[in-house]
């Protein structure tokens, strides 16, 4: 087994930082050592196969993006990153595990959809991966299949209160699925927007000739996110199901989550970089059809209403627990442009899997979160939330050697032709400048990114079985 020593860096965890060298043997971390430790009188660096010099840099656990949609069939097309291109881009950006979604559509069997996603991902991935299960058709068969998911190493499923006729579940279906969540410990992930009400507003806006991407944000009003979030919390409360609300964007929805947590409920929330940096006015409201690049759901919120600042604050105070990307990229040409003249036909989704670690690091630079909180919301909490902690999300003996060396003196210019390896014809983050840089990435002990080169191979990444959410007693 090859050995690697990461030397001279500052190891940062969710709870602190300090100088340490990290010894890796094969795929695992074997020791965190006093810098310069010797072995039988020899300098350890002289005895290992590879030395990674992390002097002046941070050494952190590899990022875990718990919300991606590679090759997702959605909005009449398919997300433009497949597991190969999407996980390679993830590696470039310091993310060493993704949790994607197997999609059960109306009329399909859950087990068939899971088999399909395994086939799509197997042998293709650059970094490790797991799945949540989307239940787009709650019925007796899918509810029975839900109970069996933990045997498959899958401990979370997603329901949608939005997208009637596509993935939508009504309250009766949600209640039944949550009852199983309560009994099995499966975490219910919820897309919390009131879909039927949104559809009425969409119809009315289009009838008034309001067809631009901007109106996507108007139709998906914050009241409809707050209402659905509240309803999901109440149904979880009634059933005792643990609840995780995905892609939270409205400050009012954050307040609902905070209130439930203050009542001691097992309610959690994730946000995404787009809700921290981008807005209805600046992005969805860009001239012409440009705003289509940022059509996603929940939508970007108004800067005037200061949702972004509130969401940052919630991340700092743990009213929101973590940051995923909801990576669901579509090209402008041939995909987003299906919605020219009708915003409701623009496929919903933004591509960010490559930039999450950088964009959140910029929050450290700007004094919004601490260095430790950066590690916590991008790696340690996702690991605990989704039953990976110990193996992932931490730099400790026995853990997978998923390690990122991050250079605080480096610089990253985001955009096409710069740092962009996602399969898209545009970047939703064009022009963003980050005061830091991913330097070296190890995935299960193998150096996959170093010196500005990708050194991994498709198939390096393996499926990872997960335990139940590690926040539940
Ligand atoms: O716009 C989004 N979020 N696209 C992906 C599907 C989903 O709802 O997460
Ligand atoms: Zn969603
Ligand atoms: Zn999503």
Tab-separated table of C-alpha atoms and ligand atoms in Angstrom:
chain	number	residue	atom	x	y	z
A	1	UNK	CA	0.000	0.000	0.000
A	2	UNK	CA	1.330	3.467	-0.894
A	3	UNK	CA	2.043	5.856	1.936
A	4	UNK	CA	1.655	9.636	1.849
A	5	UNK	CA	2.678	12.311	4.312
A	6	UNK	CA	0.974	15.698	4.240
A	7	UNK	CA	3.388	17.923	6.022
A	8	UNK	CA	3.716	21.467	7.307
A	9	UNK	CA	0.036	22.461	7.108
A	10	UNK	CA	-2.539	23.760	9.546
A	11	UNK	CA	-5.118	21.047	10.061
A	12	UNK	CA	-8.581	22.575	10.400
A	13	UNK	CA	-11.548	20.662	11.806
A	14	UNK	CA	-15.060	21.699	12.803
A	15	UNK	CA	-13.754	22.327	16.317
A	16	UNK	CA	-10.333	23.858	15.946
A	17	UNK	CA	-7.064	24.192	14.108
A	18	UNK	CA	-3.437	23.345	14.724
A	19	UNK	CA	-0.152	22.334	13.137
A	20	UNK	CA	-0.003	18.619	12.334
A	21	UNK	CA	1.303	16.218	9.717
A	22	UNK	CA	-1.055	13.573	8.369
A	23	UNK	CA	0.145	10.076	7.569
A	24	UNK	CA	-1.870	8.119	5.027
A	25	UNK	CA	-1.441	4.416	4.339
A	26	UNK	CA	-3.354	3.199	1.308
A	27	UNK	CA	-6.875	4.600	1.428
A	28	UNK	CA	-6.956	5.573	5.100
A	29	UNK	CA	-5.483	8.092	7.485
A	30	UNK	CA	-3.304	6.274	10.006
A	31	UNK	CA	-2.027	9.120	12.179
A	32	UNK	CA	-2.010	12.838	12.888
A	33	UNK	CA	1.511	13.623	14.047
A	34	UNK	CA	3.528	16.382	15.608
A	35	UNK	CA	5.143	18.211	12.697
A	36	UNK	CA	8.532	16.725	11.892
A	37	UNK	CA	7.937	13.414	13.716
A	38	UNK	CA	10.692	10.849	13.154
A	39	UNK	CA	10.289	7.076	12.791
A	40	UNK	CA	13.132	4.891	14.116
A	41	UNK	CA	15.415	7.883	13.920
A	42	UNK	CA	14.585	8.689	10.285
A	43	UNK	CA	12.666	11.713	9.122
A	44	UNK	CA	9.246	10.309	8.280
A	45	UNK	CA	9.147	12.291	5.048
A	46	UNK	CA	12.095	10.211	3.806
A	47	UNK	CA	10.323	6.905	4.386
A	48	UNK	CA	6.979	7.494	2.650
A	49	UNK	CA	6.152	7.134	-1.051
A	50	UNK	CA	4.707	10.635	-1.493
A	51	UNK	CA	5.150	13.883	0.400
A	52	UNK	CA	2.610	16.674	-0.019
A	53	UNK	CA	4.041	19.973	1.198
A	54	UNK	CA	1.229	21.933	2.820
A	55	UNK	CA	3.391	24.661	4.333
A	56	UNK	CA	1.346	27.833	4.769
A	57	UNK	CA	-1.848	26.031	3.768
A	58	UNK	CA	-4.950	24.619	5.416
A	59	UNK	CA	-5.538	20.877	5.480
A	60	UNK	CA	-9.230	20.005	5.705
A	61	UNK	CA	-11.491	16.975	5.269
A	62	UNK	CA	-12.702	16.607	1.684
A	63	UNK	CA	-15.932	18.394	0.900
A	64	UNK	CA	-19.212	16.484	0.908
A	65	UNK	CA	-21.885	17.822	-1.424
A	66	UNK	CA	-25.064	16.155	-0.214
A	67	UNK	CA	-27.341	17.461	-2.984
A	68	UNK	CA	-26.458	16.881	-6.640
A	69	UNK	CA	-28.400	15.775	-9.716
A	70	UNK	CA	-26.067	14.217	-12.282
A	71	UNK	CA	-27.906	13.222	-15.485
A	72	UNK	CA	-31.219	14.114	-13.907
A	73	UNK	CA	-34.166	13.910	-16.290
A	74	UNK	CA	-36.049	17.112	-15.575
A	75	UNK	CA	-38.020	19.830	-17.334
A	76	UNK	CA	-38.123	17.933	-20.637
A	77	UNK	CA	-34.358	17.415	-20.795
A	78	UNK	CA	-31.476	15.896	-18.821
A	79	UNK	CA	-28.985	17.658	-16.551
A	80	UNK	CA	-25.864	18.273	-18.628
A	81	UNK	CA	-23.314	16.783	-16.218
A	82	UNK	CA	-23.219	13.027	-16.017
A	83	UNK	CA	-21.488	11.181	-13.177
A	84	UNK	CA	-18.154	11.309	-14.980
A	85	UNK	CA	-18.004	15.025	-15.781
A	86	UNK	CA	-19.824	16.117	-12.628
A	87	UNK	CA	-17.677	14.200	-10.152
A	88	UNK	CA	-14.477	15.240	-11.943
A	89	UNK	CA	-15.551	18.863	-11.559
A	90	UNK	CA	-16.333	18.118	-7.908
A	91	UNK	CA	-12.783	16.801	-7.413
A	92	UNK	CA	-11.318	19.920	-9.011
A	93	UNK	CA	-13.225	21.955	-6.455
A	94	UNK	CA	-12.228	19.954	-3.369
A	95	UNK	CA	-15.406	17.912	-3.037
A	96	UNK	CA	-14.566	14.248	-2.520
A	97	UNK	CA	-18.039	12.818	-1.901
A	98	UNK	CA	-21.372	13.579	-3.533
A	99	UNK	CA	-24.799	12.331	-2.557
A	100	UNK	CA	-26.966	12.287	-5.655
A	101	UNK	CA	-30.655	11.437	-6.063
A	102	UNK	CA	-32.070	8.278	-7.601
A	103	UNK	CA	-35.340	9.362	-9.193
A	104	UNK	CA	-38.544	7.316	-8.953
A	105	UNK	CA	-41.012	8.931	-11.367
A	106	UNK	CA	-44.756	8.457	-11.444
A	107	UNK	CA	-45.612	4.866	-12.356
A	108	UNK	CA	-42.084	3.529	-11.784
A	109	UNK	CA	-40.828	1.081	-9.170
A	110	UNK	CA	-38.426	2.468	-6.561
A	111	UNK	CA	-36.045	-0.479	-6.826
A	112	UNK	CA	-35.857	-0.099	-10.624
A	113	UNK	CA	-34.946	3.574	-10.319
A	114	UNK	CA	-32.265	2.804	-7.766
A	115	UNK	CA	-30.813	0.097	-10.025
A	116	UNK	CA	-30.783	2.585	-12.908
A	117	UNK	CA	-28.854	5.156	-10.864
A	118	UNK	CA	-26.362	2.543	-9.728
A	119	UNK	CA	-25.789	1.612	-13.377
A	120	UNK	CA	-25.339	5.256	-14.379
A	121	UNK	CA	-22.782	5.961	-11.659
A	122	UNK	CA	-20.877	2.702	-11.369
A	123	UNK	CA	-17.376	2.905	-12.858
A	124	UNK	CA	-17.898	6.545	-13.888
A	125	UNK	CA	-17.130	8.582	-10.804
A	126	UNK	CA	-13.978	10.479	-9.913
A	127	UNK	CA	-14.921	10.686	-6.229
A	128	UNK	CA	-17.036	8.631	-3.854
A	129	UNK	CA	-20.798	8.831	-4.150
A	130	UNK	CA	-23.996	7.768	-2.490
A	131	UNK	CA	-27.700	8.205	-3.198
A	132	UNK	CA	-30.827	9.591	-1.637
A	133	UNK	CA	-34.049	8.221	-3.081
A	134	UNK	CA	-36.598	10.569	-4.691
A	135	UNK	CA	-40.124	9.239	-4.231
A	136	UNK	CA	-42.132	10.836	-7.029
A	137	UNK	CA	-45.069	8.464	-6.655
A	138	UNK	CA	-46.079	7.672	-3.088
A	139	UNK	CA	-48.180	4.490	-3.160
A	140	UNK	CA	-48.287	1.137	-1.382
A	141	UNK	CA	-45.442	-0.261	-3.450
A	142	UNK	CA	-43.126	2.722	-3.010
A	143	UNK	CA	-43.890	2.897	0.705
A	144	UNK	CA	-42.937	-0.756	1.087
A	145	UNK	CA	-39.751	-0.091	-0.903
A	146	UNK	CA	-38.941	2.835	1.406
A	147	UNK	CA	-38.709	0.469	4.374
A	148	UNK	CA	-36.100	-1.582	2.538
A	149	UNK	CA	-33.806	1.347	1.630
A	150	UNK	CA	-31.562	1.085	4.724
A	151	UNK	CA	-30.639	-2.465	3.585
A	152	UNK	CA	-29.297	-0.822	0.423
A	153	UNK	CA	-27.200	1.644	2.425
A	154	UNK	CA	-29.643	4.479	1.703
A	155	UNK	CA	-31.001	6.333	4.698
A	156	UNK	CA	-32.771	9.380	3.270
A	157	UNK	CA	-35.500	10.106	0.738
A	158	UNK	CA	-36.818	13.253	-0.882
A	159	UNK	CA	-40.424	14.309	-1.350
A	160	UNK	CA	-41.685	17.303	-3.310
A	161	UNK	CA	-44.437	19.704	-2.267
A	162	UNK	CA	-43.818	21.394	-5.650
A	163	UNK	CA	-44.031	20.313	-9.320
A	164	UNK	CA	-47.636	18.977	-9.547
A	165	UNK	CA	-47.886	16.256	-12.174
A	166	UNK	CA	-44.157	15.553	-11.973
A	167	UNK	CA	-42.852	14.739	-8.497
A	168	UNK	CA	-45.540	16.335	-6.324
A	169	UNK	CA	-46.857	14.619	-3.193
A	170	UNK	CA	-50.023	15.818	-1.483
A	171	UNK	CA	-50.319	16.060	2.293
A	172	UNK	CA	-51.829	12.592	2.620
A	173	UNK	CA	-48.913	11.073	0.737
A	174	UNK	CA	-46.395	13.061	2.751
A	175	UNK	CA	-48.019	11.944	5.973
A	176	UNK	CA	-47.845	8.280	4.991
A	177	UNK	CA	-44.200	8.518	3.904
A	178	UNK	CA	-43.238	10.416	7.039
A	179	UNK	CA	-44.826	7.733	9.204
A	180	UNK	CA	-42.334	5.323	7.682
A	181	UNK	CA	-39.543	7.833	8.233
A	182	UNK	CA	-40.516	7.970	11.899
A	183	UNK	CA	-40.467	4.181	12.236
A	184	UNK	CA	-37.298	3.481	10.293
A	185	UNK	CA	-35.118	6.520	11.094
A	186	UNK	CA	-34.975	7.382	7.392
A	187	UNK	CA	-34.501	11.119	7.026
A	188	UNK	CA	-37.302	12.836	5.068
A	189	UNK	CA	-35.824	15.480	2.773
A	190	UNK	CA	-38.388	18.007	1.635
A	191	UNK	CA	-38.637	20.336	-1.330
A	192	UNK	CA	-40.851	22.826	0.488
A	193	UNK	CA	-42.786	25.041	-1.930
A	194	UNK	CA	-46.559	25.105	-2.429
A	195	UNK	CA	-46.670	23.733	-5.982
A	196	UNK	CA	-50.413	24.051	-6.743
A	197	UNK	CA	-50.426	27.722	-5.687
A	198	UNK	CA	-47.284	28.377	-7.757
A	199	UNK	CA	-48.986	26.881	-10.811
A	200	UNK	CA	-51.898	29.336	-10.498
A	201	UNK	CA	-49.502	32.286	-10.352
A	202	UNK	CA	-47.507	30.947	-13.314
A	203	UNK	CA	-50.658	30.707	-15.406
A	204	UNK	CA	-51.755	34.232	-14.456
A	205	UNK	CA	-48.343	35.787	-15.107
A	206	UNK	CA	-48.049	34.137	-18.517
A	207	UNK	CA	-51.581	35.286	-19.409
A	208	UNK	CA	-50.473	38.864	-18.609
A	209	UNK	CA	-47.543	38.475	-21.023
A	210	UNK	CA	-44.971	38.266	-18.201
A	211	UNK	CA	-42.825	35.582	-19.757
A	212	UNK	CA	-39.237	36.549	-18.801
A	213	UNK	CA	-37.072	34.500	-16.408
A	214	UNK	CA	-37.588	37.188	-13.741
A	215	UNK	CA	-41.208	36.051	-13.303
A	216	UNK	CA	-40.038	32.591	-12.245
A	217	UNK	CA	-39.017	34.322	-9.014
A	218	UNK	CA	-42.306	36.195	-8.728
A	219	UNK	CA	-44.425	33.073	-9.186
A	220	UNK	CA	-42.426	31.194	-6.562
A	221	UNK	CA	-43.099	33.763	-3.847
A	222	UNK	CA	-41.463	33.470	-0.436
A	223	UNK	CA	-44.893	33.050	1.172
A	224	UNK	CA	-45.210	29.752	-0.686
A	225	UNK	CA	-41.850	28.569	0.624
A	226	UNK	CA	-42.674	29.651	4.166
A	227	UNK	CA	-46.114	28.026	4.067
A	228	UNK	CA	-44.808	24.707	2.748
A	229	UNK	CA	-41.906	24.706	5.213
A	230	UNK	CA	-44.350	25.248	8.063
A	231	UNK	CA	-46.646	22.490	6.779
A	232	UNK	CA	-43.747	20.050	6.420
A	233	UNK	CA	-42.624	20.834	9.960
A	234	UNK	CA	-46.130	20.270	11.312
A	235	UNK	CA	-46.487	16.933	9.498
A	236	UNK	CA	-43.074	15.897	10.816
A	237	UNK	CA	-44.125	17.013	14.276
A	238	UNK	CA	-47.287	14.935	14.095
A	239	UNK	CA	-45.576	11.805	12.816
A	240	UNK	CA	-42.294	12.137	14.718
A	241	UNK	CA	-40.322	11.939	11.461
A	242	UNK	CA	-36.928	13.639	11.312
A	243	UNK	CA	-37.071	16.337	8.637
A	244	UNK	CA	-34.406	17.961	6.461
A	245	UNK	CA	-35.559	20.851	4.283
A	246	UNK	CA	-33.499	21.247	1.117
A	247	UNK	CA	-32.412	24.404	-0.711
A	248	UNK	CA	-33.821	26.912	1.784
A	249	UNK	CA	-33.779	30.436	0.341
A	250	UNK	CA	-36.401	32.605	2.082
A	251	UNK	CA	-35.598	34.195	5.419
A	252	UNK	CA	-39.177	33.423	6.514
A	253	UNK	CA	-38.597	29.707	5.881
A	254	UNK	CA	-35.415	29.939	7.936
A	255	UNK	CA	-37.470	31.413	10.780
A	256	UNK	CA	-39.856	28.440	10.615
A	257	UNK	CA	-36.943	26.016	10.874
A	258	UNK	CA	-35.372	27.964	13.734
A	259	UNK	CA	-38.648	27.972	15.657
A	260	UNK	CA	-39.076	24.208	15.233
A	261	UNK	CA	-35.511	23.600	16.382
A	262	UNK	CA	-36.100	25.845	19.377
A	263	UNK	CA	-39.004	23.532	20.250
A	264	UNK	CA	-36.488	20.667	20.251
A	265	UNK	CA	-37.615	19.065	17.012
A	266	UNK	CA	-35.395	16.996	14.721
A	267	UNK	CA	-35.686	19.557	11.958
A	268	UNK	CA	-32.698	20.517	9.826
A	269	UNK	CA	-32.098	22.830	6.881
A	270	UNK	CA	-29.643	23.217	4.072
A	271	UNK	CA	-28.974	26.213	1.892
A	272	UNK	CA	-26.914	26.587	-1.285
A	273	UNK	CA	-24.342	29.154	-2.468
A	274	UNK	CA	-26.816	30.672	-4.924
A	275	UNK	CA	-29.044	31.829	-2.056
A	276	UNK	CA	-26.109	33.475	-0.327
A	277	UNK	CA	-24.691	35.430	-3.258
A	278	UNK	CA	-27.246	35.772	-6.073
A	279	UNK	CA	-30.577	37.577	-6.251
A	280	UNK	CA	-33.867	38.062	-8.039
A	281	UNK	CA	-32.930	41.550	-9.199
A	282	UNK	CA	-29.270	41.058	-10.169
A	283	UNK	CA	-29.524	37.620	-11.757
A	284	UNK	CA	-33.042	36.438	-12.603
A	285	UNK	CA	-33.734	40.009	-13.677
A	286	UNK	CA	-30.720	40.212	-16.027
A	287	UNK	CA	-31.513	41.707	-19.458
A	288	UNK	CA	-33.251	39.649	-22.120
A	289	UNK	CA	-33.197	35.910	-21.578
A	290	UNK	CA	-29.900	35.970	-19.626
A	291	UNK	CA	-31.733	35.413	-16.333
A	292	UNK	CA	-32.496	31.841	-17.431
A	293	UNK	CA	-29.014	30.869	-16.243
A	294	UNK	CA	-30.241	31.340	-12.692
A	295	UNK	CA	-33.674	29.735	-12.911
A	296	UNK	CA	-33.770	27.226	-10.073
A	297	UNK	CA	-36.238	26.258	-7.389
A	298	UNK	CA	-36.566	27.469	-4.737
A	299	UNK	CA	-35.786	30.681	-6.636
A	300	UNK	CA	-33.226	33.394	-5.974
A	301	UNK	CA	-34.714	35.894	-3.547
A	302	UNK	CA	-34.941	39.675	-3.572
A	303	UNK	CA	-31.833	41.505	-2.454
A	304	UNK	CA	-34.064	44.363	-1.287
A	305	UNK	CA	-35.666	42.014	1.252
A	306	UNK	CA	-32.227	40.986	2.559
A	307	UNK	CA	-32.750	37.240	2.438
A	308	UNK	CA	-29.073	36.675	1.614
A	309	UNK	CA	-27.780	38.338	4.798
A	310	UNK	CA	-30.311	36.447	6.892
A	311	UNK	CA	-29.345	33.123	5.347
A	312	UNK	CA	-25.650	33.815	6.028
A	313	UNK	CA	-26.550	34.645	9.598
A	314	UNK	CA	-28.574	31.445	9.967
A	315	UNK	CA	-25.574	29.474	8.774
A	316	UNK	CA	-23.392	31.134	11.353
A	317	UNK	CA	-25.842	30.549	14.205
A	318	UNK	CA	-26.761	26.994	13.156
A	319	UNK	CA	-30.391	27.774	12.343
A	320	UNK	CA	-29.264	26.262	9.035
A	321	UNK	CA	-26.810	23.418	9.361
A	322	UNK	CA	-25.054	22.980	6.051
A	323	UNK	CA	-24.441	23.995	2.454
A	324	UNK	CA	-24.992	21.773	-0.585
A	325	UNK	CA	-25.131	22.916	-4.194
A	326	UNK	CA	-28.302	21.361	-5.650
A	327	UNK	CA	-26.030	20.978	-8.683
A	328	UNK	CA	-28.429	20.526	-11.612
A	329	UNK	CA	-26.780	22.119	-14.648
A	330	UNK	CA	-28.394	22.866	-17.999
A	331	UNK	CA	-26.837	24.548	-21.010
A	332	UNK	CA	-28.352	27.756	-22.361
A	333	UNK	CA	-28.321	26.412	-25.906
A	334	UNK	CA	-30.738	23.566	-26.451
A	335	UNK	CA	-31.861	23.372	-22.813
A	336	UNK	CA	-32.555	26.643	-20.987
A	337	UNK	CA	-33.612	28.214	-24.308
A	338	UNK	CA	-36.664	25.932	-24.370
A	339	UNK	CA	-38.166	28.606	-22.148
A	340	UNK	CA	-37.746	31.622	-24.424
A	341	UNK	CA	-41.178	33.272	-24.319
A	342	UNK	CA	-42.353	31.113	-21.374
A	343	UNK	CA	-40.283	31.090	-18.180
A	344	UNK	CA	-42.132	28.007	-16.910
A	345	UNK	CA	-40.463	25.944	-19.625
A	346	UNK	CA	-36.914	26.814	-18.545
A	347	UNK	CA	-35.387	23.712	-16.943
A	348	UNK	CA	-34.805	24.466	-13.267
A	349	UNK	CA	-31.257	24.187	-12.002
A	350	UNK	CA	-27.827	25.767	-11.550
A	351	UNK	CA	-24.382	24.131	-11.757
A	352	UNK	CA	-22.124	24.762	-8.755
A	353	UNK	CA	-20.564	21.456	-7.703
A	354	UNK	CA	-17.061	22.697	-8.586
A	355	UNK	CA	-17.258	25.962	-6.675
A	356	UNK	CA	-18.957	25.228	-3.349
A	357	UNK	CA	-15.780	24.962	-1.278
A	358	UNK	CA	-14.373	28.175	-2.785
A	359	UNK	CA	-17.599	30.152	-2.532
A	360	UNK	CA	-18.000	29.191	1.097
A	361	UNK	CA	-14.342	29.940	1.818
A	362	UNK	CA	-15.020	33.449	0.558
A	363	UNK	CA	-17.474	33.667	3.457
A	364	UNK	CA	-14.503	33.114	5.777
A	365	UNK	CA	-12.502	35.828	4.006
A	366	UNK	CA	-15.414	38.242	4.296
A	367	UNK	CA	-15.855	37.519	8.007
A	368	UNK	CA	-19.256	35.834	7.695
A	369	UNK	CA	-18.203	32.455	9.126
A	370	UNK	CA	-15.125	31.091	10.862
A	371	UNK	CA	-12.628	28.744	9.288
A	372	UNK	CA	-13.928	25.946	11.504
A	373	UNK	CA	-17.526	26.649	10.544
A	374	UNK	CA	-16.469	26.447	6.881
A	375	UNK	CA	-15.269	22.895	7.472
A	376	UNK	CA	-18.351	22.079	9.499
A	377	UNK	CA	-20.974	23.224	6.976
A	378	UNK	CA	-19.203	21.803	3.919
A	379	UNK	CA	-17.944	18.474	5.261
A	380	UNK	CA	-18.434	17.490	8.885
A	381	UNK	CA	-22.142	18.212	9.204
A	382	UNK	CA	-23.026	16.678	5.823
A	383	UNK	CA	-21.181	13.560	6.990
A	384	UNK	CA	-23.092	13.405	10.274
A	385	UNK	CA	-26.412	14.358	8.698
A	386	UNK	CA	-26.229	11.553	6.178
A	387	UNK	CA	-24.551	8.781	8.162
A	388	UNK	CA	-20.991	8.997	6.879
A	389	UNK	CA	-19.193	10.511	9.841
A	390	UNK	CA	-16.086	8.714	11.053
A	391	UNK	CA	-15.318	7.502	7.585
A	392	UNK	CA	-15.862	10.932	5.984
A	393	UNK	CA	-16.054	14.497	7.280
A	394	UNK	CA	-13.117	14.222	9.678
A	395	UNK	CA	-9.344	13.899	9.588
A	396	UNK	CA	-8.631	11.178	12.129
A	397	UNK	CA	-6.996	7.736	12.220
A	398	UNK	CA	-9.238	5.234	10.452
A	399	UNK	CA	-11.038	7.810	8.319
A	400	UNK	CA	-10.883	7.692	4.533
A	401	UNK	CA	-7.981	9.816	3.320
A	402	UNK	CA	-10.267	12.332	1.585
A	403	UNK	CA	-8.160	15.412	2.144
A	404	UNK	CA	-7.986	18.903	0.662
A	405	UNK	CA	-4.980	21.177	0.929
A	406	UNK	CA	-6.351	24.699	0.597
A	407	UNK	CA	-4.144	27.697	-0.104
A	408	UNK	CA	-5.330	30.898	1.595
A	409	UNK	CA	-2.733	32.866	-0.370
A	410	UNK	CA	-3.954	31.480	-3.682
A	411	UNK	CA	-6.609	33.001	-5.900
A	412	UNK	CA	-9.439	31.542	-7.957
A	413	UNK	CA	-11.118	33.324	-10.847
A	414	UNK	CA	-14.335	31.500	-11.587
A	415	UNK	CA	-15.650	31.290	-15.123
A	416	UNK	CA	-15.529	29.582	-18.490
A	417	UNK	CA	-11.988	29.059	-19.681
A	418	UNK	CA	-10.690	29.665	-16.158
A	419	UNK	CA	-11.708	27.178	-13.490
A	420	UNK	CA	-14.624	25.444	-15.122
A	421	UNK	CA	-14.797	21.706	-15.668
A	422	UNK	CA	-18.566	21.270	-15.539
A	423	UNK	CA	-20.346	20.321	-18.724
A	424	UNK	CA	-22.063	23.639	-19.304
A	425	UNK	CA	-21.890	26.362	-21.944
A	426	UNK	CA	-21.935	29.102	-19.310
A	427	UNK	CA	-21.069	29.594	-15.673
A	428	UNK	CA	-23.643	30.827	-13.186
A	429	UNK	CA	-20.625	32.182	-11.299
A	430	UNK	CA	-18.813	33.954	-14.129
A	431	UNK	CA	-16.588	36.711	-12.767
A	432	UNK	CA	-16.582	35.595	-9.139
A	433	UNK	CA	-13.155	36.047	-7.553
A	434	UNK	CA	-12.133	33.929	-4.574
A	435	UNK	CA	-9.304	34.826	-2.198
A	436	UNK	CA	-8.134	31.244	-1.848
A	437	UNK	CA	-7.506	28.180	-3.962
A	438	UNK	CA	-7.845	24.416	-3.887
A	439	UNK	CA	-4.232	23.247	-4.036
A	440	UNK	CA	-4.206	19.451	-3.695
A	441	UNK	CA	-7.011	16.919	-3.380
A	442	UNK	CA	-6.725	13.332	-2.161
A	443	UNK	CA	-9.589	10.928	-2.623
A	444	UNK	CA	-9.227	7.763	-0.512
A	445	UNK	CA	-5.462	8.281	-0.377
A	446	UNK	CA	-4.921	8.967	-4.060
A	447	UNK	CA	-3.802	12.411	-5.180
A	448	UNK	CA	-6.443	13.321	-7.763
A	449	UNK	CA	-5.733	17.050	-8.142
A	450	UNK	CA	-2.305	18.673	-7.760
A	451	UNK	CA	-0.250	21.389	-9.420
A	452	UNK	CA	-3.231	22.490	-11.484
A	453	UNK	CA	-3.661	19.004	-12.989
A	454	UNK	CA	-6.315	16.358	-12.688
A	455	UNK	CA	-4.553	13.059	-11.920
A	456	UNK	CA	-7.517	10.822	-11.187
A	457	UNK	CA	-9.463	8.467	-13.391
A	458	UNK	CA	-13.093	7.704	-13.903
A	459	UNK	CA	-14.005	4.777	-11.700
A	460	UNK	CA	-11.798	5.936	-8.791
A	461	UNK	CA	-14.975	6.849	-6.927
A	462	UNK	CA	-16.946	4.121	-5.176
A	463	UNK	CA	-20.499	3.807	-3.905
A	464	UNK	CA	-20.616	4.425	-0.162
A	465	UNK	CA	-23.284	2.842	2.004
A	466	UNK	CA	-24.623	5.152	4.683
A	467	UNK	CA	-25.770	4.789	8.291
A	468	UNK	CA	-28.786	6.700	9.620
A	469	UNK	CA	-28.520	10.415	10.362
A	470	UNK	CA	-26.060	10.767	13.240
A	471	UNK	CA	-27.899	13.681	14.879
A	472	UNK	CA	-30.784	11.496	16.018
A	473	UNK	CA	-30.751	10.035	19.510
B	1	LIG	O1	-33.967	23.941	-9.517
B	1	LIG	C1	-33.704	22.880	-8.977
B	1	LIG	N1	-33.620	22.859	-7.671
B	1	LIG	N2	-33.498	21.778	-9.712
B	1	LIG	C2	-33.255	20.479	-9.230
B	1	LIG	C3	-34.454	19.772	-8.698
B	1	LIG	C4	-34.758	20.116	-7.280
B	1	LIG	O2	-35.878	20.536	-6.982
B	1	LIG	O3	-33.907	19.977	-6.424
B	2	LIG	ZN1	-35.890	20.395	-4.864
B	3	LIG	ZN1	-32.229	19.313	-5.994
